[in-house]
């Protein structure tokens, strides 16, 4: 009989620690809802003790997201565990994940403690967590570099104390598949009560081996994999959710005894959502979700794929939710056609919102004549900012730019503020610089621009351009997006979006 591999998604916890990828509560909630549609088994929503904002985000996810188990991280400290529990207690199926470093370098070098003390606090902490929450996961951090005898001892003791999932992290991404597989096998052999729990793994990708190590662990009895969308995470990242899921699915011959319950058609949509929201672009050659993952450029390959898809393609792109961009709507398409297509793409649009989306759709359809799915997604991403950050202080209204290679660029930008419409003009080095200076005049904010990216969401000269900016304000990064067929307008919207986030963060943490 095929056994299920639990997919434990830690995009909102481990990947969120990526420098510059921090999310606000609304963004976390939107991603969590999509993870539920993807049908992952567990969502690690955050580390409540780390900040009041994270506590708040985890509680919202716990009370609003249905389906997966909702997990919160804590150190083996009573206050951490209490906070983790308080944040997830409204979840239908809550889980506390508590961890401590168990390698010599962590115990002596970082915590200045000793093995006996760490063992004792681990037991007490797991027991305390278990008193609060029915499901407790314990991680001996840096397990791959921990003395095996001590590792077996602490695992046995924490199972005894009530842990039902034991997670083995390769925290520094140092393990090699054969070695990591052996570690899991040796835990199965040497821990007397291991059959009472699920063995989990959490591999980092410093040597590019996170997925390979997780697969070796599955082969040796692990039944939960911790992973992230697009493989994001600290340093070189974590095990990539889409790669592990598709490896298991594509090589059924090799994985006859296991499966996952992930709805693979949601892979591309969530990959895009996470990439956009975190401002972390996906490399074109990234397996499964990269822009070129299903592109065939050599003539021989193209010919082969047209005649028979599986000659050079091991995965049918529709399985991961990739639809060939098709002409779907025109200026004559009505509201119902639009609403229907949006529903197919996974957007439930309320009547009031439909009016505004329809207006934007019509003005785009007038310019482009053909509107593709990707265009609609760009519109919805742009729209969702208004819905997500309801406290939007500034709304883009209009723009006029004079620019050329022999004149100084001038931009006039109109913005709706709480006090009404405000228009300001500024000159600058190029149209984007002039636009950003005009926006700064209206808002009084001029955060440093640390990254600016532009991409077209569909093919053609009249395609929608999507601009993603990263700005720095007091050492923190904020991501802003804007979409339009006019790239200067898209640039203005992206910068205003980022400024709204700066304000939102200052006021709400
Ligand atoms: Zn990690």
Tab-separated table of C-alpha atoms and ligand atoms in Angstrom:
chain	number	residue	atom	x	y	z
A	1	UNK	CA	0.000	0.000	0.000
A	2	UNK	CA	1.218	3.479	-0.845
A	3	UNK	CA	2.124	5.612	2.167
A	4	UNK	CA	1.628	9.338	2.233
A	5	UNK	CA	4.589	11.699	2.427
A	6	UNK	CA	3.443	14.685	4.469
A	7	UNK	CA	4.337	17.986	2.825
A	8	UNK	CA	5.265	20.467	5.550
A	9	UNK	CA	5.547	23.892	3.969
A	10	UNK	CA	7.793	26.377	5.726
A	11	UNK	CA	7.735	29.166	3.131
A	12	UNK	CA	6.142	31.506	5.678
A	13	UNK	CA	8.722	30.735	8.368
A	14	UNK	CA	12.061	29.616	6.952
A	15	UNK	CA	11.837	31.367	3.565
A	16	UNK	CA	10.424	34.489	5.157
A	17	UNK	CA	13.744	34.878	6.975
A	18	UNK	CA	15.456	35.470	3.613
A	19	UNK	CA	16.941	38.961	3.682
A	20	UNK	CA	14.592	41.360	1.917
A	21	UNK	CA	11.751	38.835	1.667
A	22	UNK	CA	9.850	39.831	4.813
A	23	UNK	CA	6.073	39.801	4.411
A	24	UNK	CA	3.315	41.695	6.163
A	25	UNK	CA	0.328	39.953	7.738
A	26	UNK	CA	-1.946	40.379	4.718
A	27	UNK	CA	0.643	38.914	2.375
A	28	UNK	CA	1.259	35.977	4.704
A	29	UNK	CA	-2.447	35.271	4.905
A	30	UNK	CA	-2.831	35.363	1.105
A	31	UNK	CA	0.032	32.885	0.674
A	32	UNK	CA	-1.328	30.629	3.437
A	33	UNK	CA	-4.711	30.491	1.706
A	34	UNK	CA	-3.019	29.482	-1.508
A	35	UNK	CA	-0.962	26.823	0.308
A	36	UNK	CA	-4.254	25.401	1.482
A	37	UNK	CA	-5.472	25.254	-2.143
A	38	UNK	CA	-2.205	23.497	-3.016
A	39	UNK	CA	-3.270	20.985	-0.348
A	40	UNK	CA	-0.055	20.831	1.652
A	41	UNK	CA	-0.427	18.897	4.911
A	42	UNK	CA	1.156	21.390	7.285
A	43	UNK	CA	1.752	25.141	7.061
A	44	UNK	CA	4.479	26.453	9.331
A	45	UNK	CA	3.032	29.925	9.668
A	46	UNK	CA	5.781	31.632	11.632
A	47	UNK	CA	7.717	32.082	14.846
A	48	UNK	CA	5.241	33.948	17.110
A	49	UNK	CA	7.795	34.841	19.786
A	50	UNK	CA	10.030	36.579	17.224
A	51	UNK	CA	7.824	39.698	16.938
A	52	UNK	CA	4.307	40.947	17.742
A	53	UNK	CA	3.654	41.245	13.988
A	54	UNK	CA	4.544	37.603	13.433
A	55	UNK	CA	2.382	36.561	16.381
A	56	UNK	CA	-0.532	38.440	14.832
A	57	UNK	CA	0.070	36.961	11.365
A	58	UNK	CA	0.192	33.415	12.746
A	59	UNK	CA	-3.047	33.901	14.708
A	60	UNK	CA	-4.864	35.211	11.666
A	61	UNK	CA	-3.716	32.232	9.606
A	62	UNK	CA	-4.746	29.868	12.415
A	63	UNK	CA	-8.243	31.284	12.584
A	64	UNK	CA	-8.846	31.941	8.875
A	65	UNK	CA	-7.101	29.194	6.909
A	66	UNK	CA	-8.833	25.845	6.674
A	67	UNK	CA	-7.431	22.508	5.616
A	68	UNK	CA	-3.792	22.041	6.552
A	69	UNK	CA	-2.435	21.748	10.081
A	70	UNK	CA	-1.181	25.139	11.264
A	71	UNK	CA	2.189	25.009	12.950
A	72	UNK	CA	4.123	27.587	14.981
A	73	UNK	CA	7.827	27.470	15.769
A	74	UNK	CA	9.343	27.916	19.228
A	75	UNK	CA	12.645	27.455	20.976
A	76	UNK	CA	12.687	25.155	24.020
A	77	UNK	CA	11.788	28.106	26.221
A	78	UNK	CA	8.520	28.186	28.146
A	79	UNK	CA	7.557	31.688	27.035
A	80	UNK	CA	8.216	30.771	23.374
A	81	UNK	CA	6.018	27.707	23.654
A	82	UNK	CA	3.240	29.621	25.399
A	83	UNK	CA	3.290	32.268	22.663
A	84	UNK	CA	3.311	29.619	19.920
A	85	UNK	CA	0.264	28.019	21.508
A	86	UNK	CA	-1.579	31.311	22.005
A	87	UNK	CA	-1.051	32.108	18.312
A	88	UNK	CA	-2.343	28.787	16.937
A	89	UNK	CA	-4.971	27.768	19.486
A	90	UNK	CA	-7.843	28.728	17.123
A	91	UNK	CA	-6.636	26.370	14.394
A	92	UNK	CA	-8.694	23.236	13.831
A	93	UNK	CA	-5.484	21.218	13.865
A	94	UNK	CA	-2.691	23.103	15.672
A	95	UNK	CA	0.914	21.947	15.926
A	96	UNK	CA	3.793	23.281	18.022
A	97	UNK	CA	7.268	22.798	16.557
A	98	UNK	CA	9.975	23.204	19.152
A	99	UNK	CA	13.674	22.984	18.416
A	100	UNK	CA	17.132	23.175	19.935
A	101	UNK	CA	20.666	22.826	18.592
A	102	UNK	CA	22.111	19.441	19.562
A	103	UNK	CA	25.533	19.398	17.891
A	104	UNK	CA	28.572	20.128	20.038
A	105	UNK	CA	29.166	23.370	18.186
A	106	UNK	CA	25.617	24.554	18.983
A	107	UNK	CA	25.520	23.349	22.603
A	108	UNK	CA	28.962	24.520	23.671
A	109	UNK	CA	29.772	27.210	21.117
A	110	UNK	CA	26.429	29.021	20.844
A	111	UNK	CA	24.394	28.183	23.946
A	112	UNK	CA	27.347	27.716	26.332
A	113	UNK	CA	25.527	24.781	27.834
A	114	UNK	CA	26.068	21.027	28.140
A	115	UNK	CA	24.373	17.919	26.784
A	116	UNK	CA	22.604	16.958	30.023
A	117	UNK	CA	21.057	20.391	30.489
A	118	UNK	CA	19.844	20.499	26.873
A	119	UNK	CA	18.410	16.979	27.170
A	120	UNK	CA	16.538	17.895	30.347
A	121	UNK	CA	15.086	21.144	28.950
A	122	UNK	CA	14.076	19.387	25.726
A	123	UNK	CA	12.092	16.801	27.677
A	124	UNK	CA	10.434	19.453	29.851
A	125	UNK	CA	9.628	21.656	26.868
A	126	UNK	CA	8.091	18.876	24.796
A	127	UNK	CA	6.022	17.785	27.802
A	128	UNK	CA	4.898	21.371	28.391
A	129	UNK	CA	4.008	21.851	24.706
A	130	UNK	CA	2.141	18.551	24.765
A	131	UNK	CA	0.071	19.744	27.742
A	132	UNK	CA	-1.098	22.670	25.605
A	133	UNK	CA	-1.288	21.206	22.116
A	134	UNK	CA	-2.234	17.718	20.879
A	135	UNK	CA	0.501	17.604	18.228
A	136	UNK	CA	4.130	18.420	18.985
A	137	UNK	CA	7.094	18.252	16.646
A	138	UNK	CA	10.639	18.258	17.982
A	139	UNK	CA	13.779	19.156	15.997
A	140	UNK	CA	17.302	18.464	17.158
A	141	UNK	CA	18.825	21.284	15.105
A	142	UNK	CA	22.068	20.511	13.250
A	143	UNK	CA	21.242	16.799	13.627
A	144	UNK	CA	23.490	15.910	10.693
A	145	UNK	CA	26.489	17.100	12.746
A	146	UNK	CA	25.294	15.803	16.134
A	147	UNK	CA	27.013	12.906	17.917
A	148	UNK	CA	24.763	9.932	16.946
A	149	UNK	CA	24.643	8.418	20.437
A	150	UNK	CA	23.407	11.704	21.901
A	151	UNK	CA	21.029	12.190	18.971
A	152	UNK	CA	19.381	8.789	19.573
A	153	UNK	CA	19.111	9.548	23.288
A	154	UNK	CA	17.432	12.939	22.846
A	155	UNK	CA	15.027	11.595	20.187
A	156	UNK	CA	13.975	8.673	22.404
A	157	UNK	CA	13.482	10.973	25.390
A	158	UNK	CA	11.401	13.576	23.504
A	159	UNK	CA	9.182	10.845	22.019
A	160	UNK	CA	8.703	9.581	25.550
A	161	UNK	CA	7.779	13.151	26.572
A	162	UNK	CA	5.045	13.350	23.939
A	163	UNK	CA	6.491	14.416	20.571
A	164	UNK	CA	4.733	12.718	17.659
A	165	UNK	CA	6.928	14.060	14.848
A	166	UNK	CA	10.720	14.009	15.022
A	167	UNK	CA	12.324	16.298	12.480
A	168	UNK	CA	15.930	15.751	11.445
A	169	UNK	CA	17.401	18.977	10.062
A	170	UNK	CA	20.505	19.334	7.971
A	171	UNK	CA	20.620	22.934	9.121
A	172	UNK	CA	23.813	23.925	7.332
A	173	UNK	CA	23.245	21.941	4.120
A	174	UNK	CA	26.366	19.850	4.668
A	175	UNK	CA	25.048	16.301	4.208
A	176	UNK	CA	25.512	14.017	1.185
A	177	UNK	CA	22.521	11.841	0.132
A	178	UNK	CA	23.998	8.410	0.946
A	179	UNK	CA	25.188	9.667	4.318
A	180	UNK	CA	21.894	11.421	5.165
A	181	UNK	CA	19.919	8.322	4.171
A	182	UNK	CA	22.115	6.261	6.513
A	183	UNK	CA	21.488	8.712	9.332
A	184	UNK	CA	17.713	8.210	8.981
A	185	UNK	CA	18.184	4.425	8.798
A	186	UNK	CA	20.367	4.475	11.911
A	187	UNK	CA	17.727	6.487	13.801
A	188	UNK	CA	15.167	3.847	12.862
A	189	UNK	CA	17.491	1.111	14.107
A	190	UNK	CA	18.699	2.705	17.298
A	191	UNK	CA	15.738	4.570	18.750
A	192	UNK	CA	13.523	1.987	20.462
A	193	UNK	CA	10.251	3.973	20.316
A	194	UNK	CA	10.752	5.496	16.824
A	195	UNK	CA	7.817	3.510	15.375
A	196	UNK	CA	5.409	5.637	17.421
A	197	UNK	CA	6.290	8.799	15.470
A	198	UNK	CA	6.671	10.245	11.994
A	199	UNK	CA	10.234	10.974	10.938
A	200	UNK	CA	10.574	14.307	9.168
A	201	UNK	CA	13.517	15.953	7.395
A	202	UNK	CA	14.470	19.581	6.838
A	203	UNK	CA	17.346	19.992	4.412
A	204	UNK	CA	19.152	23.139	3.376
A	205	UNK	CA	20.576	23.565	-0.068
A	206	UNK	CA	24.094	24.912	0.467
A	207	UNK	CA	25.577	22.186	-1.732
A	208	UNK	CA	22.533	21.994	-4.017
A	209	UNK	CA	21.607	18.662	-2.400
A	210	UNK	CA	18.491	19.501	-0.360
A	211	UNK	CA	16.069	17.642	-2.629
A	212	UNK	CA	18.461	14.709	-3.114
A	213	UNK	CA	18.985	14.433	0.655
A	214	UNK	CA	15.224	14.531	1.283
A	215	UNK	CA	14.705	11.766	-1.274
A	216	UNK	CA	17.406	9.643	0.368
A	217	UNK	CA	15.620	10.187	3.678
A	218	UNK	CA	12.262	9.079	2.212
A	219	UNK	CA	13.936	5.943	0.877
A	220	UNK	CA	15.056	5.233	4.435
A	221	UNK	CA	11.742	5.786	6.153
A	222	UNK	CA	11.139	9.535	6.499
A	223	UNK	CA	7.446	10.333	5.962
A	224	UNK	CA	7.418	14.122	6.241
A	225	UNK	CA	9.446	16.549	4.142
A	226	UNK	CA	9.850	20.166	5.145
A	227	UNK	CA	10.127	22.353	2.095
A	228	UNK	CA	9.424	25.773	0.597
A	229	UNK	CA	7.900	27.145	-2.586
A	230	UNK	CA	10.624	27.883	-5.167
A	231	UNK	CA	13.156	26.404	-2.720
A	232	UNK	CA	13.449	29.766	-0.986
A	233	UNK	CA	15.057	29.986	2.417
A	234	UNK	CA	18.063	31.173	4.289
A	235	UNK	CA	21.303	31.287	2.281
A	236	UNK	CA	20.973	28.866	-0.662
A	237	UNK	CA	17.470	27.926	0.449
A	238	UNK	CA	15.553	24.807	1.408
A	239	UNK	CA	14.215	21.695	-0.243
A	240	UNK	CA	12.066	22.909	-3.116
A	241	UNK	CA	8.423	21.872	-2.691
A	242	UNK	CA	7.760	21.610	-6.429
A	243	UNK	CA	10.867	19.518	-7.096
A	244	UNK	CA	10.265	16.973	-4.362
A	245	UNK	CA	6.557	16.647	-5.214
A	246	UNK	CA	7.185	16.269	-8.943
A	247	UNK	CA	10.090	13.849	-8.451
A	248	UNK	CA	7.824	11.542	-6.439
A	249	UNK	CA	5.007	11.871	-8.944
A	250	UNK	CA	7.049	11.619	-12.136
A	251	UNK	CA	9.104	8.627	-10.988
A	252	UNK	CA	6.259	6.441	-9.745
A	253	UNK	CA	8.319	3.422	-10.772
A	254	UNK	CA	10.919	4.436	-8.213
A	255	UNK	CA	8.475	5.672	-5.550
A	256	UNK	CA	5.797	2.990	-5.897
A	257	UNK	CA	5.257	2.855	-2.139
A	258	UNK	CA	4.778	6.588	-1.465
A	259	UNK	CA	2.753	9.557	-2.700
A	260	UNK	CA	1.855	13.130	-1.753
A	261	UNK	CA	-1.600	14.728	-1.743
A	262	UNK	CA	-0.445	18.003	-3.316
A	263	UNK	CA	-2.662	19.377	-6.092
A	264	UNK	CA	0.128	19.825	-8.617
A	265	UNK	CA	-1.942	22.106	-10.867
A	266	UNK	CA	-1.525	24.787	-8.189
A	267	UNK	CA	2.288	24.660	-8.384
A	268	UNK	CA	2.842	27.353	-11.017
A	269	UNK	CA	0.240	29.745	-9.528
A	270	UNK	CA	1.748	29.568	-6.035
A	271	UNK	CA	5.269	29.789	-7.394
A	272	UNK	CA	4.343	33.069	-9.089
A	273	UNK	CA	2.476	34.383	-6.076
A	274	UNK	CA	5.407	33.712	-3.730
A	275	UNK	CA	7.972	35.057	-6.177
A	276	UNK	CA	6.020	38.287	-6.658
A	277	UNK	CA	5.071	38.827	-3.059
A	278	UNK	CA	8.565	38.210	-1.732
A	279	UNK	CA	10.235	40.021	-4.628
A	280	UNK	CA	12.406	36.931	-5.253
A	281	UNK	CA	12.525	36.183	-8.988
A	282	UNK	CA	12.742	32.550	-10.112
A	283	UNK	CA	15.743	31.659	-12.286
A	284	UNK	CA	14.677	30.866	-15.852
A	285	UNK	CA	16.338	27.442	-15.690
A	286	UNK	CA	14.890	26.501	-12.273
A	287	UNK	CA	13.420	22.983	-12.374
A	288	UNK	CA	9.604	22.761	-12.656
A	289	UNK	CA	8.798	26.462	-12.181
A	290	UNK	CA	11.472	28.328	-14.179
A	291	UNK	CA	10.341	30.210	-17.288
A	292	UNK	CA	12.388	27.841	-19.462
A	293	UNK	CA	11.501	24.615	-17.644
A	294	UNK	CA	9.162	23.616	-20.474
A	295	UNK	CA	10.659	25.653	-23.322
A	296	UNK	CA	12.266	23.714	-26.126
A	297	UNK	CA	14.584	25.784	-28.214
A	298	UNK	CA	16.526	23.307	-30.305
A	299	UNK	CA	14.828	22.360	-33.558
A	300	UNK	CA	15.177	18.635	-32.970
A	301	UNK	CA	13.557	18.916	-29.538
A	302	UNK	CA	10.741	21.173	-30.789
A	303	UNK	CA	9.963	18.772	-33.586
A	304	UNK	CA	9.974	15.832	-31.186
A	305	UNK	CA	7.672	17.489	-28.678
A	306	UNK	CA	5.170	18.462	-31.370
A	307	UNK	CA	5.044	14.901	-32.741
A	308	UNK	CA	5.010	13.181	-29.396
A	309	UNK	CA	5.193	15.161	-26.188
A	310	UNK	CA	7.074	12.641	-24.044
A	311	UNK	CA	10.052	12.401	-26.407
A	312	UNK	CA	11.791	15.283	-24.649
A	313	UNK	CA	9.303	16.229	-21.962
A	314	UNK	CA	9.027	14.145	-18.799
A	315	UNK	CA	6.192	16.215	-17.325
A	316	UNK	CA	3.088	17.456	-19.099
A	317	UNK	CA	3.115	21.210	-18.322
A	318	UNK	CA	-0.614	21.245	-17.559
A	319	UNK	CA	0.064	18.906	-14.624
A	320	UNK	CA	1.886	21.738	-12.832
A	321	UNK	CA	-0.742	24.289	-13.798
A	322	UNK	CA	1.013	25.815	-16.778
A	323	UNK	CA	-1.440	26.761	-19.482
A	324	UNK	CA	-0.196	27.769	-22.841
A	325	UNK	CA	-1.039	31.413	-23.060
A	326	UNK	CA	-4.193	31.471	-25.093
A	327	UNK	CA	-6.373	34.202	-26.529
A	328	UNK	CA	-9.363	34.209	-24.314
A	329	UNK	CA	-11.099	37.540	-24.089
A	330	UNK	CA	-11.635	40.527	-26.376
A	331	UNK	CA	-13.157	44.023	-25.985
A	332	UNK	CA	-16.536	42.434	-26.722
A	333	UNK	CA	-16.335	39.983	-23.829
A	334	UNK	CA	-18.920	40.696	-21.171
A	335	UNK	CA	-18.802	40.739	-17.381
A	336	UNK	CA	-19.899	37.118	-17.119
A	337	UNK	CA	-17.164	35.914	-19.461
A	338	UNK	CA	-14.654	37.837	-17.385
A	339	UNK	CA	-15.992	36.550	-14.088
A	340	UNK	CA	-15.969	33.000	-15.430
A	341	UNK	CA	-12.385	33.219	-16.659
A	342	UNK	CA	-11.253	34.724	-13.354
A	343	UNK	CA	-12.928	31.851	-11.526
A	344	UNK	CA	-11.009	29.362	-13.695
A	345	UNK	CA	-7.818	31.170	-12.677
A	346	UNK	CA	-8.799	30.872	-9.029
A	347	UNK	CA	-10.109	34.375	-8.304
A	348	UNK	CA	-13.482	34.757	-6.651
A	349	UNK	CA	-14.480	38.294	-7.470
A	350	UNK	CA	-17.192	40.033	-5.464
A	351	UNK	CA	-19.727	42.125	-7.376
A	352	UNK	CA	-18.300	45.488	-6.265
A	353	UNK	CA	-14.789	44.419	-7.184
A	354	UNK	CA	-15.935	43.054	-10.539
A	355	UNK	CA	-16.896	46.563	-11.640
A	356	UNK	CA	-13.414	47.892	-11.110
A	357	UNK	CA	-11.737	44.805	-12.585
A	358	UNK	CA	-14.048	44.957	-15.597
A	359	UNK	CA	-13.194	48.579	-16.205
A	360	UNK	CA	-9.493	47.803	-16.166
A	361	UNK	CA	-10.070	44.793	-18.385
A	362	UNK	CA	-11.944	46.919	-20.944
A	363	UNK	CA	-9.300	49.603	-21.123
A	364	UNK	CA	-6.667	46.897	-21.591
A	365	UNK	CA	-8.759	45.048	-24.179
A	366	UNK	CA	-9.197	48.301	-26.107
A	367	UNK	CA	-5.440	48.737	-26.273
A	368	UNK	CA	-4.479	45.107	-26.835
A	369	UNK	CA	-7.517	43.537	-28.544
A	370	UNK	CA	-6.598	40.151	-27.051
A	371	UNK	CA	-6.386	39.576	-23.333
A	372	UNK	CA	-4.475	36.535	-22.067
A	373	UNK	CA	-4.647	34.735	-18.727
A	374	UNK	CA	-1.352	36.276	-17.683
A	375	UNK	CA	-2.786	39.759	-18.337
A	376	UNK	CA	-5.734	38.986	-16.093
A	377	UNK	CA	-3.400	37.707	-13.408
A	378	UNK	CA	-1.405	40.927	-13.580
A	379	UNK	CA	-4.606	42.958	-13.223
A	380	UNK	CA	-5.687	40.860	-10.247
A	381	UNK	CA	-2.272	41.150	-8.588
A	382	UNK	CA	-2.500	44.891	-9.008
A	383	UNK	CA	-6.097	44.933	-7.739
A	384	UNK	CA	-5.356	42.726	-4.764
A	385	UNK	CA	-3.053	45.404	-3.355
A	386	UNK	CA	-6.063	47.622	-2.833
A	387	UNK	CA	-7.950	44.782	-1.234
A	388	UNK	CA	-5.057	43.420	0.806
A	389	UNK	CA	-3.715	46.659	2.188
A	390	UNK	CA	-7.026	48.292	2.923
A	391	UNK	CA	-5.183	50.973	4.847
A	392	UNK	CA	-3.589	52.184	1.605
A	393	UNK	CA	-2.678	55.762	2.333
A	394	UNK	CA	-1.858	56.748	-1.228
A	395	UNK	CA	-3.540	55.702	-4.457
A	396	UNK	CA	-2.107	56.350	-7.873
A	397	UNK	CA	-4.353	58.537	-10.007
A	398	UNK	CA	-2.613	59.907	-13.105
A	399	UNK	CA	0.788	60.639	-14.611
A	400	UNK	CA	2.295	62.782	-17.341
A	401	UNK	CA	5.950	62.516	-18.332
A	402	UNK	CA	8.204	64.456	-20.704
A	403	UNK	CA	11.363	62.639	-21.498
A	404	UNK	CA	13.995	62.263	-24.160
A	405	UNK	CA	17.729	61.893	-24.579
A	406	UNK	CA	18.298	65.643	-24.971
A	407	UNK	CA	15.962	67.092	-22.366
A	408	UNK	CA	15.673	66.857	-18.612
A	409	UNK	CA	12.891	64.430	-17.730
A	410	UNK	CA	9.883	65.959	-16.012
A	411	UNK	CA	7.081	64.007	-14.375
A	412	UNK	CA	3.741	65.210	-13.018
A	413	UNK	CA	2.039	62.680	-10.773
A	414	UNK	CA	-1.475	62.824	-9.327
A	415	UNK	CA	-2.109	60.836	-6.162
A	416	UNK	CA	-5.255	60.435	-4.074
A	417	UNK	CA	-4.493	60.972	-0.413
A	418	UNK	CA	-6.624	61.114	2.715
A	419	UNK	CA	-6.797	64.868	2.274
A	420	UNK	CA	-7.903	64.643	-1.368
A	421	UNK	CA	-6.129	64.677	-4.717
A	422	UNK	CA	-2.570	66.035	-4.783
A	423	UNK	CA	-0.481	66.693	-7.874
A	424	UNK	CA	3.261	67.334	-7.817
A	425	UNK	CA	5.910	67.678	-10.517
A	426	UNK	CA	9.640	66.988	-10.412
A	427	UNK	CA	12.599	66.694	-12.731
A	428	UNK	CA	15.055	63.850	-12.656
A	429	UNK	CA	17.622	61.735	-14.396
A	430	UNK	CA	15.259	59.865	-16.700
A	431	UNK	CA	11.481	59.368	-16.482
A	432	UNK	CA	11.478	56.875	-13.590
A	433	UNK	CA	13.715	59.051	-11.442
A	434	UNK	CA	11.537	62.115	-12.149
A	435	UNK	CA	8.389	60.122	-11.349
A	436	UNK	CA	9.801	58.819	-8.057
A	437	UNK	CA	10.857	62.315	-7.013
A	438	UNK	CA	7.347	63.629	-7.708
A	439	UNK	CA	5.857	60.765	-5.643
A	440	UNK	CA	8.249	61.552	-2.793
A	441	UNK	CA	7.057	65.168	-2.836
A	442	UNK	CA	3.446	64.082	-2.400
A	443	UNK	CA	4.050	61.397	0.217
A	444	UNK	CA	6.983	62.880	2.122
A	445	UNK	CA	8.710	59.477	1.836
A	446	UNK	CA	11.766	58.836	-0.260
A	447	UNK	CA	12.928	55.321	0.623
A	448	UNK	CA	16.106	54.158	-1.104
A	449	UNK	CA	15.457	52.056	-4.175
A	450	UNK	CA	17.542	48.878	-3.781
A	451	UNK	CA	16.146	46.875	-6.686
A	452	UNK	CA	14.042	47.590	-9.747
A	453	UNK	CA	12.845	44.895	-12.138
A	454	UNK	CA	10.586	45.025	-15.115
A	455	UNK	CA	9.157	42.118	-17.059
A	456	UNK	CA	6.407	41.660	-19.595
A	457	UNK	CA	3.730	39.203	-18.544
A	458	UNK	CA	2.788	38.177	-22.082
A	459	UNK	CA	4.416	38.394	-25.488
A	460	UNK	CA	4.178	41.356	-27.833
A	461	UNK	CA	4.984	45.065	-27.833
A	462	UNK	CA	1.643	45.924	-26.232
A	463	UNK	CA	1.997	43.470	-23.351
A	464	UNK	CA	1.390	44.437	-19.735
A	465	UNK	CA	4.629	45.406	-18.032
A	466	UNK	CA	5.020	44.401	-14.424
A	467	UNK	CA	7.404	46.375	-12.263
A	468	UNK	CA	8.739	45.073	-8.961
A	469	UNK	CA	10.705	47.407	-6.713
A	470	UNK	CA	12.493	46.788	-3.442
A	471	UNK	CA	12.981	49.809	-1.230
A	472	UNK	CA	14.946	50.177	2.000
A	473	UNK	CA	13.675	52.202	4.892
A	474	UNK	CA	15.498	52.157	8.227
A	475	UNK	CA	17.311	48.930	7.395
A	476	UNK	CA	14.183	47.016	6.387
A	477	UNK	CA	13.183	45.960	2.877
A	478	UNK	CA	9.751	46.393	1.346
A	479	UNK	CA	8.533	45.044	-1.983
A	480	UNK	CA	6.133	46.936	-4.235
A	481	UNK	CA	4.424	45.944	-7.493
A	482	UNK	CA	2.643	47.718	-10.259
A	483	UNK	CA	1.269	46.591	-13.594
A	484	UNK	CA	0.237	48.512	-16.691
A	485	UNK	CA	0.773	48.555	-20.438
A	486	UNK	CA	2.702	51.779	-19.710
A	487	UNK	CA	5.918	50.949	-17.898
A	488	UNK	CA	6.282	54.389	-16.315
A	489	UNK	CA	2.786	54.086	-14.865
A	490	UNK	CA	3.653	50.576	-13.652
A	491	UNK	CA	6.839	52.001	-12.095
A	492	UNK	CA	4.855	54.729	-10.315
A	493	UNK	CA	2.337	52.219	-8.949
A	494	UNK	CA	5.100	49.916	-7.720
A	495	UNK	CA	6.830	52.725	-5.808
A	496	UNK	CA	3.562	53.959	-4.282
A	497	UNK	CA	2.726	50.369	-3.300
A	498	UNK	CA	6.092	50.053	-1.530
A	499	UNK	CA	5.574	53.389	0.273
A	500	UNK	CA	2.142	52.238	1.461
A	501	UNK	CA	3.812	49.156	2.884
A	502	UNK	CA	6.443	51.229	4.682
A	503	UNK	CA	3.635	53.253	6.279
A	504	UNK	CA	1.623	50.136	7.089
A	505	UNK	CA	4.676	48.616	8.793
A	506	UNK	CA	5.398	51.763	10.828
A	507	UNK	CA	1.851	51.900	12.092
A	508	UNK	CA	1.154	48.208	12.614
A	509	UNK	CA	4.597	46.658	13.039
B	1	LIG	ZN1	15.786	25.885	7.921
